[in-house]
Amino acid sequence: MADTILVVNAGSSSIKFCVYHIGATSDLSLTLKGQVSGVGTRPSLRASDAGGRPLVDETFSATEIPDVAVAMGRVGAWLREHLAGEVPVAIGHRVAHGGPTYRAPVSVDNDTLAALERLVPLAPMHQPYNLRPIRTIQERFPSTVQVACFDTGFHQGHPDVADRFAIPETLYQEGVRRYGFHGLSYEYIARALPRVAPEIAQGSVVVAHLGSGASMCAIKGGRSMDSTMAFTGLDGLPMGTRCGQIDPGVLLYLVSEKGYGAKELERFLYHETGLHGLSGISNDVRDLLASDDQRARLALDYFVYRVERELGALAAAMQGLDGVVLTAGISENSPEMRARICRGAAWLGLKLDEAANRAGGPRISTRDSKVSAWVIPTDEERMIAEHTLKVWREQ
Ligand code: AMP
């Protein structure tokens, strides 16, 4: 029986999972991928093999799968049945925040789990849900190797100025730093560049991870130099339900003039702002593109405007720009959004190839474009599988 790695990427209402076979030369081949979505509302379990052929498509009532822990149990039961008892040698998890201590993927024991649970306030939309399946599996299968892979990891080693806020040193030492997120996605892209876009792989590249969460990262010579997210996943670009960069004075105003407490501020910043808050219509770019309401147009205009501003800022952070890479849901699926972003970067010497953009790339700039532009689908799960294999081998 082949050795396998199971990858789990758990969110507030979904669990994505993948199984990889470990080959003779430690190469990893995807054997199946699936997800439980709509946890607590309209749960469904879907999975397909590596060729995209469906393996399961079941729906459940909200009471059957009320939370992520139960969803994880359901995934485990289906995997055991489908894989006929084949047990993964290790399970890799996406974990949003590693704080100042966890700089690289780590095998999780009770102490690690407790330390990661203390970081929940720094990533309330992700960390508790990322950790829940780890806890569930640890309780049921304590000898299973579980590896936490951090979204903050790839950004470790930022130049000091990019790691700081202008606040007293004691707070920095306590861990109040500009960590940056979406690191597994950026690391995957950095690794893919030599193969997909060799001419910029060693140069200065801005990668825009534009999905329901959105951030941008300056990568020079394959290493993260700076990113738009910071201490939490709130900074930088506007997102589905997060406003991104905001004058902290607005928060003081909400506290002093509107009586907001910590929980209300958290709800406001994580759930009530961004594309959803600005448009009053939807957090989904598809809905906004399809709408002729001028609030939808404003929300998209704002999103593109902020991407352009950050592109300029990150190019300045690297003192130059050779290429732009667009990745994640919005970038990978919307030629219109890609075109808008690239057209707005014409001043940097980026010339969009309209036909290549409509065809989906990977290169979407013209041959004579001074700064090239690319669409590269991200694959955070593969990155997690690779890290998990390495940690398991080194145990
Ligand atoms: P992700 O978080 O990377 O899975 O991206 C999810 C987001 O991608 C959704 O919230 C949508 O806003 C966006 N998206 C997905 N498909 C499309 C599309 N065809 N056009 C525009 N946006 C899309």
CSV table of C-alpha atoms and ligand atoms in Angstrom, one decimal:
chain,number,residue,atom,x,y,z
A,1,MET,CA,0.0,0.0,0.0
A,2,ALA,CA,1.4,3.4,-0.9
A,3,ASP,CA,2.2,6.0,1.7
A,4,THR,CA,0.0,9.1,1.6
A,5,ILE,CA,-0.2,12.6,3.0
A,6,LEU,CA,-3.6,14.1,3.9
A,7,VAL,CA,-3.9,17.9,3.6
A,8,VAL,CA,-6.6,19.7,5.5
A,9,ASN,CA,-7.5,23.4,5.0
A,10,ALA,CA,-10.3,24.2,7.4
A,11,GLY,CA,-12.3,27.4,7.4
A,12,SER,CA,-15.3,28.7,9.3
A,13,SER,CA,-17.8,26.9,7.1
A,14,SER,CA,-15.7,24.6,4.9
A,15,ILE,CA,-13.0,22.0,5.0
A,16,LYS,CA,-10.9,21.4,1.9
A,17,PHE,CA,-8.9,18.2,1.8
A,18,CYS,CA,-6.4,16.5,-0.6
A,19,VAL,CA,-4.7,13.2,-0.6
A,20,TYR,CA,-1.2,12.9,-2.1
A,21,HIS,CA,0.7,9.6,-2.8
A,22,ILE,CA,4.4,9.7,-1.9
A,23,GLY,CA,6.4,8.4,-4.8
A,24,ALA,CA,9.6,6.5,-4.7
A,25,THR,CA,11.6,9.7,-5.2
A,26,SER,CA,9.5,11.6,-2.6
A,27,ASP,CA,7.5,13.2,-5.4
A,28,LEU,CA,3.9,13.9,-4.5
A,29,SER,CA,1.1,13.0,-6.8
A,30,LEU,CA,-2.5,14.2,-6.1
A,31,THR,CA,-4.9,11.3,-5.9
A,32,LEU,CA,-8.0,13.1,-4.7
A,33,LYS,CA,-9.3,16.4,-3.6
A,34,GLY,CA,-12.6,17.4,-2.0
A,35,GLN,CA,-14.4,19.7,0.3
A,36,VAL,CA,-17.2,19.9,2.8
A,37,SER,CA,-18.9,23.3,2.3
A,38,GLY,CA,-21.9,25.0,3.8
A,39,VAL,CA,-21.1,23.7,7.3
A,40,GLY,CA,-24.0,24.6,9.6
A,41,THR,CA,-26.2,25.8,6.8
A,42,ARG,CA,-26.4,23.5,3.7
A,43,PRO,CA,-23.6,21.1,4.1
A,44,SER,CA,-22.3,19.0,1.2
A,45,LEU,CA,-19.4,16.6,0.7
A,46,ARG,CA,-17.8,16.5,-2.7
A,47,ALA,CA,-14.6,14.9,-3.9
A,48,SER,CA,-13.1,14.1,-7.2
A,49,ASP,CA,-10.0,12.1,-8.3
A,50,ALA,CA,-6.9,13.7,-9.8
A,51,GLY,CA,-8.5,13.7,-13.3
A,52,GLY,CA,-11.6,15.6,-11.9
A,53,ARG,CA,-13.9,12.6,-12.0
A,54,PRO,CA,-16.5,12.8,-9.2
A,55,LEU,CA,-16.0,10.3,-6.3
A,56,VAL,CA,-18.7,11.5,-3.9
A,57,ASP,CA,-21.5,14.2,-4.0
A,58,GLU,CA,-23.7,14.1,-0.8
A,59,THR,CA,-25.7,16.7,0.9
A,60,PHE,CA,-26.7,16.8,4.5
A,61,SER,CA,-29.0,18.7,6.9
A,62,ALA,CA,-27.5,21.5,9.0
A,63,THR,CA,-28.0,19.5,12.1
A,64,GLU,CA,-26.1,16.5,10.7
A,65,ILE,CA,-23.0,18.7,10.1
A,66,PRO,CA,-23.4,21.7,12.5
A,67,ASP,CA,-19.7,22.6,12.8
A,68,VAL,CA,-16.2,22.0,11.5
A,69,ALA,CA,-15.3,19.3,14.1
A,70,VAL,CA,-18.2,17.2,12.9
A,71,ALA,CA,-17.4,17.9,9.3
A,72,MET,CA,-13.8,16.7,9.9
A,73,GLY,CA,-15.2,13.4,11.4
A,74,ARG,CA,-17.4,13.0,8.3
A,75,VAL,CA,-14.4,13.6,6.0
A,76,GLY,CA,-12.4,11.1,8.0
A,77,ALA,CA,-15.1,8.4,7.8
A,78,TRP,CA,-15.5,8.9,4.0
A,79,LEU,CA,-11.7,8.8,3.5
A,80,ARG,CA,-11.3,5.6,5.5
A,81,GLU,CA,-14.0,3.9,3.5
A,82,HIS,CA,-12.8,5.2,0.2
A,83,LEU,CA,-9.2,4.5,0.8
A,84,ALA,CA,-10.0,1.1,2.1
A,85,GLY,CA,-8.1,1.5,5.4
A,86,GLU,CA,-5.1,3.2,3.8
A,87,VAL,CA,-3.9,5.5,6.6
A,88,PRO,CA,-1.9,8.7,5.8
A,89,VAL,CA,1.6,8.8,7.3
A,90,ALA,CA,1.0,12.4,8.2
A,91,ILE,CA,-1.7,15.1,8.1
A,92,GLY,CA,-0.7,18.7,7.1
A,93,HIS,CA,-2.9,21.6,8.1
A,94,ARG,CA,-3.1,25.2,7.0
A,95,VAL,CA,-2.8,27.4,10.1
A,96,ALA,CA,-3.1,31.2,9.6
A,97,HIS,CA,-0.9,32.5,12.4
A,98,GLY,CA,2.4,31.2,13.7
A,99,GLY,CA,3.1,34.4,15.8
A,100,PRO,CA,6.8,35.2,16.6
A,101,THR,CA,7.7,31.7,17.6
A,102,TYR,CA,6.5,29.4,14.8
A,103,ARG,CA,8.5,30.5,11.8
A,104,ALA,CA,8.5,27.2,9.8
A,105,PRO,CA,6.1,24.2,9.6
A,106,VAL,CA,6.1,22.2,12.8
A,107,SER,CA,4.9,18.8,14.0
A,108,VAL,CA,2.0,19.6,16.5
A,109,ASP,CA,2.0,18.4,20.1
A,110,ASN,CA,-0.2,19.5,23.0
A,111,ASP,CA,2.1,22.4,23.9
A,112,THR,CA,2.2,23.7,20.3
A,113,LEU,CA,-1.5,23.4,20.0
A,114,ALA,CA,-2.0,25.4,23.2
A,115,ALA,CA,0.4,28.1,21.9
A,116,LEU,CA,-1.3,28.3,18.6
A,117,GLU,CA,-4.7,28.6,20.3
A,118,ARG,CA,-3.4,31.7,22.2
A,119,LEU,CA,-3.0,33.3,18.7
A,120,VAL,CA,-6.7,33.1,18.0
A,121,PRO,CA,-7.3,36.8,18.7
A,122,LEU,CA,-4.8,37.6,15.9
A,123,ALA,CA,-6.7,35.6,13.3
A,124,PRO,CA,-10.3,35.2,14.6
A,125,MET,CA,-11.7,34.4,11.1
A,126,HIS,CA,-9.3,31.5,10.5
A,127,GLN,CA,-7.2,30.3,13.4
A,128,PRO,CA,-9.9,28.7,15.5
A,129,TYR,CA,-11.3,26.8,12.5
A,130,ASN,CA,-7.8,25.8,11.3
A,131,LEU,CA,-7.0,24.4,14.8
A,132,ARG,CA,-10.3,22.6,15.4
A,133,PRO,CA,-9.6,19.6,13.1
A,134,ILE,CA,-6.1,19.3,14.6
A,135,ARG,CA,-7.6,19.0,18.1
A,136,THR,CA,-10.3,16.5,16.9
A,137,ILE,CA,-7.7,14.3,15.2
A,138,GLN,CA,-5.3,14.5,18.1
A,139,GLU,CA,-8.0,13.3,20.5
A,140,ARG,CA,-9.1,10.4,18.3
A,141,PHE,CA,-5.8,9.4,16.8
A,142,PRO,CA,-3.1,10.7,19.2
A,143,SER,CA,-0.2,8.9,17.4
A,144,THR,CA,-0.9,10.5,14.0
A,145,VAL,CA,1.7,13.0,12.9
A,146,GLN,CA,0.1,16.4,12.3
A,147,VAL,CA,2.0,19.3,10.8
A,148,ALA,CA,1.0,22.9,11.0
A,149,CYS,CA,2.0,25.0,8.0
A,150,PHE,CA,1.7,28.8,8.6
A,151,ASP,CA,0.4,31.5,6.4
A,152,THR,CA,2.9,33.8,8.1
A,153,GLY,CA,5.9,31.5,7.5
A,154,PHE,CA,7.1,32.6,4.0
A,155,HIS,CA,7.3,36.2,5.2
A,156,GLN,CA,9.8,35.5,8.0
A,157,GLY,CA,13.0,37.2,7.2
A,158,HIS,CA,11.4,40.4,5.9
A,159,PRO,CA,13.8,43.4,6.2
A,160,ASP,CA,13.5,44.8,9.7
A,161,VAL,CA,11.8,48.0,8.5
A,162,ALA,CA,9.1,45.9,6.8
A,163,ASP,CA,8.6,43.9,10.0
A,164,ARG,CA,7.8,46.9,12.1
A,165,PHE,CA,5.2,49.4,13.1
A,166,ALA,CA,6.4,52.7,14.6
A,167,ILE,CA,5.6,51.7,18.1
A,168,PRO,CA,7.7,51.1,21.2
A,169,GLU,CA,10.2,48.2,21.1
A,170,THR,CA,8.5,46.4,24.0
A,171,LEU,CA,5.4,45.8,21.9
A,172,TYR,CA,7.5,44.5,19.0
A,173,GLN,CA,9.2,42.1,21.4
A,174,GLU,CA,5.8,41.0,22.6
A,175,GLY,CA,5.0,40.0,19.0
A,176,VAL,CA,3.2,43.1,17.6
A,177,ARG,CA,4.8,42.9,14.2
A,178,ARG,CA,4.0,43.0,10.5
A,179,TYR,CA,3.8,39.3,9.8
A,180,GLY,CA,2.0,39.1,6.5
A,181,PHE,CA,-0.3,36.2,5.4
A,182,HIS,CA,-1.2,34.1,2.4
A,183,GLY,CA,2.4,32.8,2.7
A,184,LEU,CA,1.7,29.3,1.5
A,185,SER,CA,0.2,30.8,-1.7
A,186,TYR,CA,3.2,33.1,-2.2
A,187,GLU,CA,5.6,30.4,-1.6
A,188,TYR,CA,3.9,28.2,-4.2
A,189,ILE,CA,4.1,31.0,-6.7
A,190,ALA,CA,7.8,31.8,-5.9
A,191,ARG,CA,8.6,28.1,-6.5
A,192,ALA,CA,6.5,28.0,-9.7
A,193,LEU,CA,8.2,31.1,-11.2
A,194,PRO,CA,11.4,29.4,-12.5
A,195,ARG,CA,9.2,27.0,-14.4
A,196,VAL,CA,6.4,29.3,-15.6
A,197,ALA,CA,8.1,32.7,-15.9
A,198,PRO,CA,11.9,32.1,-15.7
A,199,GLU,CA,12.7,35.6,-17.0
A,200,ILE,CA,11.3,37.2,-13.8
A,201,ALA,CA,12.0,34.4,-11.3
A,202,GLN,CA,15.2,36.1,-9.9
A,203,GLY,CA,13.9,39.6,-10.3
A,204,SER,CA,11.4,41.9,-8.5
A,205,VAL,CA,7.9,40.6,-8.6
A,206,VAL,CA,4.6,41.7,-7.1
A,207,VAL,CA,2.2,38.8,-6.5
A,208,ALA,CA,-1.4,39.7,-6.0
A,209,HIS,CA,-3.4,37.0,-4.2
A,210,LEU,CA,-6.9,38.3,-4.9
A,211,GLY,CA,-9.6,36.0,-3.5
A,212,SER,CA,-12.2,36.4,-0.7
A,213,GLY,CA,-9.2,37.3,1.3
A,214,ALA,CA,-6.8,39.5,-0.6
A,215,SER,CA,-3.2,40.7,-0.2
A,216,MET,CA,-0.1,41.5,-2.3
A,217,CYS,CA,3.5,40.5,-1.7
A,218,ALA,CA,6.8,41.9,-3.0
A,219,ILE,CA,9.1,39.0,-3.8
A,220,LYS,CA,12.7,39.7,-4.8
A,221,GLY,CA,14.9,36.8,-5.9
A,222,GLY,CA,12.3,34.4,-4.6
A,223,ARG,CA,12.1,35.9,-1.1
A,224,SER,CA,9.3,37.9,0.5
A,225,MET,CA,10.4,41.5,1.1
A,226,ASP,CA,7.1,43.1,2.2
A,227,SER,CA,3.4,42.5,2.0
A,228,THR,CA,0.1,44.4,2.4
A,229,MET,CA,-1.2,42.3,5.3
A,230,ALA,CA,0.5,42.8,8.7
A,231,PHE,CA,-0.2,41.9,12.3
A,232,THR,CA,-3.6,40.4,11.3
A,233,GLY,CA,-5.3,39.7,8.0
A,234,LEU,CA,-7.1,43.1,8.2
A,235,ASP,CA,-4.5,45.4,6.7
A,236,GLY,CA,-3.9,46.3,3.1
A,237,LEU,CA,-6.4,45.6,0.3
A,238,PRO,CA,-10.2,45.7,0.7
A,239,MET,CA,-11.6,42.2,0.7
A,240,GLY,CA,-15.0,40.5,0.6
A,241,THR,CA,-16.0,41.6,4.1
A,242,ARG,CA,-12.8,43.3,5.4
A,243,CYS,CA,-12.1,47.0,4.6
A,244,GLY,CA,-8.3,46.7,4.5
A,245,GLN,CA,-6.1,49.7,5.4
A,246,ILE,CA,-8.1,52.2,7.4
A,247,ASP,CA,-7.0,55.3,9.4
A,248,PRO,CA,-6.9,54.1,13.0
A,249,GLY,CA,-8.6,57.4,13.8
A,250,VAL,CA,-11.8,55.9,12.4
A,251,LEU,CA,-11.6,53.2,15.0
A,252,LEU,CA,-11.1,55.7,17.8
A,253,TYR,CA,-14.1,57.6,16.4
A,254,LEU,CA,-16.3,54.4,16.5
A,255,VAL,CA,-15.2,53.8,20.1
A,256,SER,CA,-15.6,57.3,21.4
A,257,GLU,CA,-18.5,58.5,19.4
A,258,LYS,CA,-20.5,55.3,18.7
A,259,GLY,CA,-19.8,53.3,21.8
A,260,TYR,CA,-18.1,50.4,19.9
A,261,GLY,CA,-16.5,47.8,22.2
A,262,ALA,CA,-13.8,45.3,21.1
A,263,LYS,CA,-16.3,42.6,19.8
A,264,GLU,CA,-18.2,45.2,17.8
A,265,LEU,CA,-15.0,46.5,16.3
A,266,GLU,CA,-14.0,43.0,15.4
A,267,ARG,CA,-17.3,42.2,13.8
A,268,PHE,CA,-17.2,45.5,11.9
A,269,LEU,CA,-13.6,45.0,10.6
A,270,TYR,CA,-13.9,41.4,9.7
A,271,HIS,CA,-17.5,41.0,8.6
A,272,GLU,CA,-19.3,44.3,7.8
A,273,THR,CA,-16.9,46.2,5.6
A,274,GLY,CA,-14.9,45.6,2.4
A,275,LEU,CA,-16.8,45.0,-0.9
A,276,HIS,CA,-19.9,43.9,1.0
A,277,GLY,CA,-19.9,47.1,3.2
A,278,LEU,CA,-19.1,49.5,0.5
A,279,SER,CA,-21.5,48.1,-2.1
A,280,GLY,CA,-24.3,47.1,0.3
A,281,ILE,CA,-24.9,44.3,-2.3
A,282,SER,CA,-22.4,41.5,-2.1
A,283,ASN,CA,-18.9,40.4,-1.0
A,284,ASP,CA,-18.6,38.4,-4.2
A,285,VAL,CA,-16.9,40.0,-7.2
A,286,ARG,CA,-19.1,38.0,-9.6
A,287,ASP,CA,-22.2,39.6,-8.2
A,288,LEU,CA,-20.7,43.1,-8.4
A,289,LEU,CA,-19.5,42.6,-12.0
A,290,ALA,CA,-23.0,41.5,-12.9
A,291,SER,CA,-24.8,44.4,-11.2
A,292,ASP,CA,-25.5,47.7,-12.8
A,293,ASP,CA,-26.0,49.4,-9.4
A,294,GLN,CA,-23.6,52.3,-9.1
A,295,ARG,CA,-22.6,51.1,-5.6
A,296,ALA,CA,-21.3,47.9,-7.1
A,297,ARG,CA,-19.3,49.9,-9.5
A,298,LEU,CA,-17.9,52.0,-6.7
A,299,ALA,CA,-16.8,48.9,-4.7
A,300,LEU,CA,-15.0,47.4,-7.7
A,301,ASP,CA,-13.4,50.8,-8.6
A,302,TYR,CA,-12.2,51.1,-5.0
A,303,PHE,CA,-10.8,47.5,-5.1
A,304,VAL,CA,-8.9,48.1,-8.3
A,305,TYR,CA,-7.7,51.5,-7.1
A,306,ARG,CA,-6.2,50.1,-3.9
A,307,VAL,CA,-4.5,47.2,-5.8
A,308,GLU,CA,-2.9,49.9,-8.1
A,309,ARG,CA,-1.8,51.9,-5.0
A,310,GLU,CA,-0.2,48.9,-3.3
A,311,LEU,CA,1.4,47.9,-6.6
A,312,GLY,CA,3.2,51.2,-6.7
A,313,ALA,CA,4.2,51.0,-3.0
A,314,LEU,CA,5.5,47.4,-3.3
A,315,ALA,CA,7.5,48.3,-6.4
A,316,ALA,CA,9.0,51.2,-4.4
A,317,ALA,CA,9.8,48.7,-1.6
A,318,MET,CA,11.9,46.7,-4.0
A,319,GLN,CA,13.2,49.7,-5.9
A,320,GLY,CA,12.0,48.3,-9.2
A,321,LEU,CA,9.5,45.9,-10.8
A,322,ASP,CA,10.1,43.2,-13.4
A,323,GLY,CA,6.7,41.3,-13.2
A,324,VAL,CA,3.3,41.1,-11.7
A,325,VAL,CA,1.6,37.8,-11.0
A,326,LEU,CA,-2.1,37.5,-10.4
A,327,THR,CA,-3.4,34.5,-8.5
A,328,ALA,CA,-6.4,33.2,-6.4
A,329,GLY,CA,-10.2,33.3,-7.2
A,330,ILE,CA,-10.7,36.8,-8.6
A,331,SER,CA,-7.4,36.8,-10.6
A,332,GLU,CA,-7.7,33.3,-11.9
A,333,ASN,CA,-11.4,33.5,-13.0
A,334,SER,CA,-12.0,37.1,-14.1
A,335,PRO,CA,-10.4,38.3,-17.3
A,336,GLU,CA,-12.2,41.6,-16.7
A,337,MET,CA,-10.6,42.2,-13.3
A,338,ARG,CA,-7.2,41.2,-14.6
A,339,ALA,CA,-7.6,43.6,-17.5
A,340,ARG,CA,-8.6,46.5,-15.2
A,341,ILE,CA,-5.6,45.9,-12.9
A,342,CYS,CA,-3.1,45.6,-15.7
A,343,ARG,CA,-4.4,48.7,-17.6
A,344,GLY,CA,-4.0,50.6,-14.4
A,345,ALA,CA,-0.4,49.6,-14.3
A,346,ALA,CA,0.4,50.9,-17.7
A,347,TRP,CA,2.4,53.8,-16.2
A,348,LEU,CA,4.9,51.2,-14.9
A,349,GLY,CA,5.5,49.9,-18.4
A,350,LEU,CA,3.0,47.0,-18.3
A,351,LYS,CA,1.2,46.4,-21.6
A,352,LEU,CA,-1.7,44.0,-21.5
A,353,ASP,CA,-2.0,41.4,-24.2
A,354,GLU,CA,-5.9,41.4,-24.5
A,355,ALA,CA,-6.1,38.1,-26.4
A,356,ALA,CA,-3.7,36.3,-24.0
A,357,ASN,CA,-5.7,37.7,-21.1
A,358,ARG,CA,-9.0,36.4,-22.5
A,359,ALA,CA,-7.3,33.0,-23.1
A,360,GLY,CA,-6.2,32.9,-19.5
A,361,GLY,CA,-2.4,33.3,-19.8
A,362,PRO,CA,-0.1,32.3,-18.2
A,363,ARG,CA,1.6,35.3,-19.8
A,364,ILE,CA,-0.9,38.2,-20.3
A,365,SER,CA,1.5,41.0,-21.2
A,366,THR,CA,2.8,41.7,-24.7
A,367,ARG,CA,6.3,40.6,-25.6
A,368,ASP,CA,7.6,44.3,-25.6
A,369,SER,CA,6.0,45.0,-22.2
A,370,LYS,CA,8.7,46.4,-19.8
A,371,VAL,CA,7.0,44.8,-16.9
A,372,SER,CA,5.5,41.4,-17.6
A,373,ALA,CA,2.2,40.1,-16.2
A,374,TRP,CA,1.1,36.6,-15.5
A,375,VAL,CA,-1.8,34.5,-14.3
A,376,ILE,CA,-0.6,31.6,-12.2
A,377,PRO,CA,-3.2,29.4,-10.3
A,378,THR,CA,-2.1,29.0,-6.7
A,379,ASP,CA,-1.9,25.6,-4.9
A,380,GLU,CA,-1.6,26.1,-1.2
A,381,GLU,CA,-2.5,22.4,-0.6
A,382,ARG,CA,0.5,21.2,-2.5
A,383,MET,CA,2.7,23.5,-0.6
A,384,ILE,CA,1.3,22.1,2.7
A,385,ALA,CA,1.8,18.5,1.4
A,386,GLU,CA,5.5,19.3,0.6
A,387,HIS,CA,6.1,20.8,4.0
A,388,THR,CA,4.3,18.0,5.7
A,389,LEU,CA,6.4,15.3,3.9
A,390,LYS,CA,9.6,17.1,4.9
A,391,VAL,CA,8.7,17.4,8.5
A,392,TRP,CA,7.5,13.8,8.7
A,393,ARG,CA,10.8,12.6,7.0
A,394,GLU,CA,12.9,14.6,9.5
A,395,GLN,CA,11.1,13.3,12.6
B,1,AMP,P1,-10.7,32.3,-3.3
B,1,AMP,O1,-10.8,32.9,-1.9
B,1,AMP,O2,-9.4,32.3,-3.9
B,1,AMP,O3,-11.4,30.9,-3.4
B,1,AMP,O4,-11.6,33.3,-4.2
B,1,AMP,C1,-13.0,33.4,-4.0
B,1,AMP,C2,-13.5,34.6,-4.7
B,1,AMP,O5,-13.1,34.7,-6.0
B,1,AMP,C3,-15.0,34.8,-4.7
B,1,AMP,O6,-15.5,35.4,-3.5
B,1,AMP,C4,-15.3,35.6,-5.8
B,1,AMP,O7,-15.4,37.0,-5.4
B,1,AMP,C5,-14.1,35.5,-6.7
B,1,AMP,N1,-14.4,34.8,-8.0
B,1,AMP,C6,-14.6,33.5,-8.3
B,1,AMP,N2,-14.9,33.3,-9.5
B,1,AMP,C7,-15.0,34.5,-10.1
B,1,AMP,C8,-15.3,35.0,-11.4
B,1,AMP,N3,-15.6,34.1,-12.4
B,1,AMP,N4,-15.3,36.3,-11.7
B,1,AMP,C9,-15.0,37.2,-10.7
B,1,AMP,N5,-14.7,36.8,-9.4
B,1,AMP,C10,-14.7,35.5,-9.1
